[in-house]
Structures are given as structure tokens and as C-alpha cells.
XYZ file of C-alpha atoms in Angstrom:
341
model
C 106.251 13.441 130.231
C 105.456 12.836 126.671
C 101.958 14.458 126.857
C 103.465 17.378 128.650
C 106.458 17.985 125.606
C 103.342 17.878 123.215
C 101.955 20.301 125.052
C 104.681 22.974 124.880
C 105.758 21.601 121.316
C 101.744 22.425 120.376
C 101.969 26.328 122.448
C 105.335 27.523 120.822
C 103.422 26.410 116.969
C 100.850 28.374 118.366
C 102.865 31.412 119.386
C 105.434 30.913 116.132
C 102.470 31.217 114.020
C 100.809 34.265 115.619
C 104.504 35.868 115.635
C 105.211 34.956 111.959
C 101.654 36.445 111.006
C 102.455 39.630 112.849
C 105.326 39.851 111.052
C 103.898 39.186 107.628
C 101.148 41.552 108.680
C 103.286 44.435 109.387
C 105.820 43.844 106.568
C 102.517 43.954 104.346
C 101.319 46.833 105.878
C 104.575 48.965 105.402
C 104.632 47.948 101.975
C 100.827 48.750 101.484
C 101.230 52.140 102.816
C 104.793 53.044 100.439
C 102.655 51.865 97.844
C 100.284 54.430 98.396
C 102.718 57.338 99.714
C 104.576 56.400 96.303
C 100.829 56.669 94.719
C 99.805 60.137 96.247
C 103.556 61.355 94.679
C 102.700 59.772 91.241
C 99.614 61.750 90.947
C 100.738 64.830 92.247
C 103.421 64.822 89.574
C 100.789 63.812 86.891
C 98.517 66.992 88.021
C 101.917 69.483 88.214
C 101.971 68.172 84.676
C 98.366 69.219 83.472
C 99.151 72.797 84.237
C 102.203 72.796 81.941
C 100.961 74.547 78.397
C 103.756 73.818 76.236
C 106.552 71.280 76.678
C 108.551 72.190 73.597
C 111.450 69.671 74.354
C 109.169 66.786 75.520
C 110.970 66.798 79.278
C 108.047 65.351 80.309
C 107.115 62.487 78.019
C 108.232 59.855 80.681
C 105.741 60.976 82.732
C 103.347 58.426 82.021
C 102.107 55.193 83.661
C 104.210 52.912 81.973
C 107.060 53.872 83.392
C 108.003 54.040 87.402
C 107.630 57.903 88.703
C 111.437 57.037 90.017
C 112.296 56.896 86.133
C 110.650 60.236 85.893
C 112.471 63.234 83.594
C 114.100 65.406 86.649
C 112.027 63.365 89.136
C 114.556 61.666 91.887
C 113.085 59.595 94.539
C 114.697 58.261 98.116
C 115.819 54.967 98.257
C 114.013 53.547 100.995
C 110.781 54.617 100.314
C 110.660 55.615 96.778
C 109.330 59.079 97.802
C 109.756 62.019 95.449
C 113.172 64.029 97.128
C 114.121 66.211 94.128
C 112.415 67.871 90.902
C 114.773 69.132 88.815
C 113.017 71.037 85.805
C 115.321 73.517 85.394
C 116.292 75.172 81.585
C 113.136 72.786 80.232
C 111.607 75.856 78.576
C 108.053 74.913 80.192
C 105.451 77.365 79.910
C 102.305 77.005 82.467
C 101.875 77.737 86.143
C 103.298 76.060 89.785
C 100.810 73.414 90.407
C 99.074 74.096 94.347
C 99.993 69.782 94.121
C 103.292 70.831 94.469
C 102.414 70.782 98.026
C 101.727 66.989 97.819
C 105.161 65.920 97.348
C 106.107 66.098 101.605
C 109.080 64.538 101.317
C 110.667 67.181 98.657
C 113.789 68.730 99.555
C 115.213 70.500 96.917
C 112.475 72.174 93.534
C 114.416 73.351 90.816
C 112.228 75.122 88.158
C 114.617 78.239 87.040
C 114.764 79.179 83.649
C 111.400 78.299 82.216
C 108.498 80.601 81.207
C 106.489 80.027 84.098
C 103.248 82.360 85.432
C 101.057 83.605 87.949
C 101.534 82.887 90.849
C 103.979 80.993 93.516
C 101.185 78.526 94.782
C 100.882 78.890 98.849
C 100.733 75.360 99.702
C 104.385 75.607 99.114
C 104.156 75.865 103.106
C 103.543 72.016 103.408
C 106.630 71.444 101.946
C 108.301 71.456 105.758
C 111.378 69.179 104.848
C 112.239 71.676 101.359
C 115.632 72.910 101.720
C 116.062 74.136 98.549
C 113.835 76.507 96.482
C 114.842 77.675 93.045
C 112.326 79.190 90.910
C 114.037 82.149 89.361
C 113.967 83.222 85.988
C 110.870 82.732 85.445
C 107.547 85.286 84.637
C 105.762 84.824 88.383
C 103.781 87.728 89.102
C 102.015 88.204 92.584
C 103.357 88.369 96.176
C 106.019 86.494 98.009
C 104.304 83.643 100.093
C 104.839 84.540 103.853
C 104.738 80.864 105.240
C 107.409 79.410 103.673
C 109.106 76.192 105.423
C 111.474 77.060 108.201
C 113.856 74.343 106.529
C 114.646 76.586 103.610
C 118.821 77.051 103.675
C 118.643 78.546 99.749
C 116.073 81.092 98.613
C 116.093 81.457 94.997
C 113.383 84.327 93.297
C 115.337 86.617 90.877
C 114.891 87.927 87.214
C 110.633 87.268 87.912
C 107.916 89.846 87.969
C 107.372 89.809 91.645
C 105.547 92.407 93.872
C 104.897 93.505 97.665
C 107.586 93.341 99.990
C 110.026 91.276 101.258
C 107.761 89.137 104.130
C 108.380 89.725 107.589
C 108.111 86.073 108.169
C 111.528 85.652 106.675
C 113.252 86.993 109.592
C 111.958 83.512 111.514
C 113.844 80.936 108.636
C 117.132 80.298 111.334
C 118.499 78.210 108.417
C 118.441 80.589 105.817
C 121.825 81.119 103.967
C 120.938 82.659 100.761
C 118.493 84.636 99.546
C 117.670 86.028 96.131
C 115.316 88.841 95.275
C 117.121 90.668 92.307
C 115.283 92.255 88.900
C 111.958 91.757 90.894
C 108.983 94.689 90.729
C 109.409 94.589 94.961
C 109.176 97.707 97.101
C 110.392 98.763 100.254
C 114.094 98.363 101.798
C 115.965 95.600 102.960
C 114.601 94.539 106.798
C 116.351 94.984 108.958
C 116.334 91.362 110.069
C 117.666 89.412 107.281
C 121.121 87.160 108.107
C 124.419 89.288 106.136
C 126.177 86.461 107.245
C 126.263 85.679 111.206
C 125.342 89.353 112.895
C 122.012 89.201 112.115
C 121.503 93.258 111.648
C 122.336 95.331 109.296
C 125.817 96.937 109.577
C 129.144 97.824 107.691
C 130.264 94.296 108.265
C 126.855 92.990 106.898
C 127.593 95.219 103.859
C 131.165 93.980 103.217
C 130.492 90.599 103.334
C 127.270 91.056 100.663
C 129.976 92.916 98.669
C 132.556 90.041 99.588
C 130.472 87.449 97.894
C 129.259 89.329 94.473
C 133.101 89.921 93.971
C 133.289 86.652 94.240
C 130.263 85.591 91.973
C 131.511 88.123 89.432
C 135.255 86.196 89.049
C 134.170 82.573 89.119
C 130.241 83.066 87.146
C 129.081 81.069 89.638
C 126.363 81.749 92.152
C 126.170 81.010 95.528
C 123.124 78.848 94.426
C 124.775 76.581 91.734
C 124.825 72.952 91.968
C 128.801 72.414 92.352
C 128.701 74.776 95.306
C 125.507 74.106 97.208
C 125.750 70.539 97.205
C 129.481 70.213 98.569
C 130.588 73.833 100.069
C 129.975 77.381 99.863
C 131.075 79.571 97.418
C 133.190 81.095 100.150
C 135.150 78.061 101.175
C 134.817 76.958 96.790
C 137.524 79.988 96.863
C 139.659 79.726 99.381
C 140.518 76.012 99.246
C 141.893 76.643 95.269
C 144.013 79.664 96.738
C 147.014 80.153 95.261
C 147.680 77.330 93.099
C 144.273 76.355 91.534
C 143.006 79.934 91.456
C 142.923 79.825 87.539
C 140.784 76.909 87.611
C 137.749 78.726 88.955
C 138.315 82.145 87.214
C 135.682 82.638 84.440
C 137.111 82.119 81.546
C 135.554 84.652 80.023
C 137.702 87.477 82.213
C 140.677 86.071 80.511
C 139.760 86.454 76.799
C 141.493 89.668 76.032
C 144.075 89.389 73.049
C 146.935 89.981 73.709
C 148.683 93.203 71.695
C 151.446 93.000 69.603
C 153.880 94.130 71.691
C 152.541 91.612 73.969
C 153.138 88.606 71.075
C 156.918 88.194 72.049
C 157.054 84.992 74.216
C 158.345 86.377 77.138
C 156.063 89.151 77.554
C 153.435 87.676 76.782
C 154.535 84.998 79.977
C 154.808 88.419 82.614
C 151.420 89.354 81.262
C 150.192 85.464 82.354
C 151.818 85.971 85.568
C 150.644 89.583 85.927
C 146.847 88.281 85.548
C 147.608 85.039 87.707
C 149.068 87.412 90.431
C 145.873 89.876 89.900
C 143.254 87.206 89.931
C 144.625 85.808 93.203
C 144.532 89.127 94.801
C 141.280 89.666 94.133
C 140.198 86.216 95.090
C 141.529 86.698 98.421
C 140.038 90.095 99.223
C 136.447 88.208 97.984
C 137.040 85.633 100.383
C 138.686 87.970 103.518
C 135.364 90.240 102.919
C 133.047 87.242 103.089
C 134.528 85.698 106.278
C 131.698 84.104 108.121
C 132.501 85.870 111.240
C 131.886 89.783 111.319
C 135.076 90.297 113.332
C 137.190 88.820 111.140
C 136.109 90.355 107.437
C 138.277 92.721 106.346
C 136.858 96.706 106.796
C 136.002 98.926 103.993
C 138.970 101.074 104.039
C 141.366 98.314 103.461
C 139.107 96.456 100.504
C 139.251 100.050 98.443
C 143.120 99.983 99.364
C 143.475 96.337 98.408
C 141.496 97.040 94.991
C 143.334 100.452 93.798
C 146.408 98.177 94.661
C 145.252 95.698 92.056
C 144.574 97.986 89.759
C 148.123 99.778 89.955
C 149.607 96.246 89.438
C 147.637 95.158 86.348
C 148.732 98.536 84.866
C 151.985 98.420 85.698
C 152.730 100.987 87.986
C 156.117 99.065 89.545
C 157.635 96.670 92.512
C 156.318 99.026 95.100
C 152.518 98.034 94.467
C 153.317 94.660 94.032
C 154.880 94.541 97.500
C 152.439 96.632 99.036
C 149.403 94.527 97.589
C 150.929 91.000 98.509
C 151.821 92.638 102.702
C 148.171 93.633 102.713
C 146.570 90.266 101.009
C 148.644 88.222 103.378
C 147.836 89.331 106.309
C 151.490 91.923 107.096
C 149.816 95.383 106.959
C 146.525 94.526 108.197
C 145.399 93.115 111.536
C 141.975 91.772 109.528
C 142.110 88.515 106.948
């Protein structure tokens, strides 16, 4: 009986040990192979960094070996595998071109790089880039064509105010996910396809056109763009609207719309509080026809006739032309003359 409890004691130290180095094995081996995934991202970044010509407000001195890649200038990694996510070199005034090891960093999902002096052209191994969601290089000096094999994960397109030529790639019409798309002050010819998504509807129409107008209106009285960081990364700049309608409207009108003096007439204390309320009143108006325009769903934007209605309504108020416009404006904006948002 003894022998035989030996026995087993002896076999389950035999099968402990093989299961304890299997474990040790693997847990070395996952950390082996993060070690180099975090290696290939390192040096990608370092050769992204020999194409940059001038660096005039040394954004890029971390990136050096002393220093984890993690700890990188606009360089943010995930926190399980210390993989390169984000590169965020936007405004840095750089000067060179897009590095084709740009293409190294799989695991990127969002590449800031507007507003630098970049050149040539958009490197095509952009394509490996299949988890990128995010793609912001405008204002910038690329030259060249669009790539046509961008990643069908792409939500945000983001090319404007560069020196690009060709046309807008067919391939686009394939990106499902594709919210946004930006193409202005470019050298491109050719019209708009046919197949790119105004919204849900996915061809081009009057609804399509309302809800591209629906949106600038809407970029024009906030300054923000459907692309900026407080909108893409919590809501759209749709639903950034409506949810500060009526009371918080103020709050995300540009402040630069409302720096008009006032005149002298206008001094006296309680005109100058009907003027306030006048602008409120105006600014909420037009906030709401942005938003009722820029409805997701085609059926439910509000047609063309009724946003020039709406709009010479606004106007009539902010000049003063009486009660009557006023009434008329706030029946249409809510909803009473109008079977549309």
C-alpha cells in the first residue's frame, strides 16, 4: 500500500512538473512574442521618424531608445499588449513625407497627422492598416492620387486643404463603415459618385443633398467639424446639437458669431437684454433646422422648401420684422406647421 501511494505521489510530481513547465513555457512565449510585436512598432516609429526633415518644435525628441515607445510624443499604445493604437502628430509643424512603415503599425486605429507640411505622396501600404478607423491627414501639401485600397474599417476619412489629384476611387463605394468623408480644396476631378453614403440612402438624391447641407450649417454655427476630437470620440456632431437644444444651445455656438458690438441705441440695459434673447431665440432656430436637415433617416429630414422657409423666417426675426415671424418660425421649428422634424 505504501509502495503503491509512492507511486502515484511520484506520477502527479511528474505530471505537476510537465504542467508547470507548460505553463512557464507558454507564459514565456507570449511575453517573447509582445516583446517583439512591441519591437517591430518601435522601429517602425523610429523609420516614420527618419523621413521627417525638420522638427522645428522637437515633438519628436522622446523618440529615442531610452525611453519606452509607450512614452512616445503622440504615440499611445494598448494596454494589454503595449501595441501602438494611436499617433497623434497633429499641429507639430513637421515637414517630410508619410513613411510606407506606417503600414507596420497593424494594430493602429486612429493616425492623426493634419496640419503639418507634409509631401508627396499618401504611402499605399496604408492598406495593411485593416483595424484603422480613423484617418486624418488633411492640411497638409500631399500631392499624387488617392490610394484605392484603403481599409474597409475606415468610419472617418479626413483629406482636405492638400494638393491631391485623380478622382475620387471607386473602391470607396465598398467602405460599409464609412461616415465621413473629406475631399475639400483638393486639385481632384470628376463629380461626386454616385455611390458615396449622404447619410443612410446610399444614392444621390434631394434628401442626400439636405442632409450634406444639414451638417455644414451645423459646422458653420458650432466651428466644429464632424471630424473633431470632442465629437468623434463620444457622438456625432448631429446628436452634439440636439442634446444642448434649447437650454445649452449658447454653449456650442462659436463664439465668434456673437462678437458684434452692440450700437448705441442698443447700450440701454434692457435692449440690449431683447437683443440677447433675440440672438438666443435665432441661434436655436437655426440649430434645429441643422439638426432636422441632418436626420439620419431620409424620411424624416426636413425638405428643401421648408429649410428656405425656416431660414427667411430667421432672418425676418433677427431684423425685427414683428410677433407674426416669431410665431410662424417657432410652429414650423417645433414640429406645428410641418409634418417633417
Amino acid at each position: 500500500m505504501l509502495k503503491l501511494m509512492r507511486l502515484i505521489s511520484s506520477s502527479l510530481s511528474i505530471h505537476m512538473i510537465k504542467l508547470l513547465s507548460l505553463v512557464l513555457f507558454f507564459t514565456t512565449a507570449t511575453k517573447v512574442a509582445c516583446r517583439l510585436s512591441n519591437e517591430m512598432d518601435r522601429l517602425a516609429l523610429l523609420s516614420i521618424k527618419e523621413l521627417i526633415a525638420e522638427d522645428p518644435l522637437g515633438s519628436l525628441s522622446s523618440w529615442n531608445s531610452s525611453i519606452d515607445l509607450c512614452k512616445w510624443d503622440g504615440v499611445t499604445c494598448s494596454r494589454k499588449h503595449q501595441r501602438v493604437v494611436v499617433l497623434d502628430l497633429r499641429g507639430k509643424s513637421l515637414r517630410g513625407t508619410m513613411s510606407p512603415f506606417l503600414g507596420n503599425l497593424s494594430f493602429l486605429r486612429s493616425l492623426h497627422l493634419q496640419e503639418n507640411r507634409f509631401q508627396e505622396k499618401i504611402p499605399l501600404e496604408l492598406y495593411r492598416l485593416f483595424r484603422l478607423q480613423h484617418l486624418n491627414i488633411s492640411i497638409n501639401s500631399l500631392q499624387g492620387e488617392i490610394p484605392t485600397n484603403l481599409s474597409n474599417s475606415l468610419g472617418v476619412i479626413e483629406l482636405s486643404f492638400n494638393d491631391l489629384v485623380g478622382k475620387i476611387p471607386a473602391s470607396f463605394g465598398s467602405l460599409s463603415k464609412l461616415t465621413y468623408l473629406g475631399l475639400f480644396a483638393n486639385n481632384l476631378i470628376g463629380g461626386i459618385p454616385p455611390f458615396l453614403e449622404y447619410g443612410i440612402g446610399g444614392r444621390t438624391s434631394t434628401e442626400g443633398d439636405v442632409y450634406s447641407y444639414g451638417i455644414l450649417l451645423l459646422e458653420m454655427l458650432t466651428g466644429k467639424r464632424p471630424t473633431n476630437e470632442l465629437i468623434t470620440s463620444r457622438q456625432s456632431l448631429h446628436v452634439f446639437c440636439k442634446v444642448a437644444l434649447p437650454e445649452r444651445v449658447m454653449e456650442i455656438v462659436d463664439s465668434r458669431m456673437l462678437l458684434e458690438e452692440p450700437t448705441e441705441a442698443e447700450n440701454d440695459a434692457q435692449k440690449e437684454r431683447v437683443r440677447q434673447d433675440k440672438i438666443r431665440e435665432c441661434s436655436v432656430s437655426l440649430v434645429r433646422i441643422g439638426i432636422a436637415c441632418s436626420a439620419e433617416s431620409p424620411s424624416e429630414r426636413m425638405n428643401i422648401k421648408d429649410v428656405i422657409i425656416g431660414l427667411m423666417t430667421v432672418k425676418e426675426v433677427f431684423l425685427g420684422v414683428g410677433i407674426h415671424g416669431r410665431r410662424q418660425m417657432r410652429m414650423r421649428l417645433t414640429g406645428e406647421g410641418t409634418s417633417r422634424e
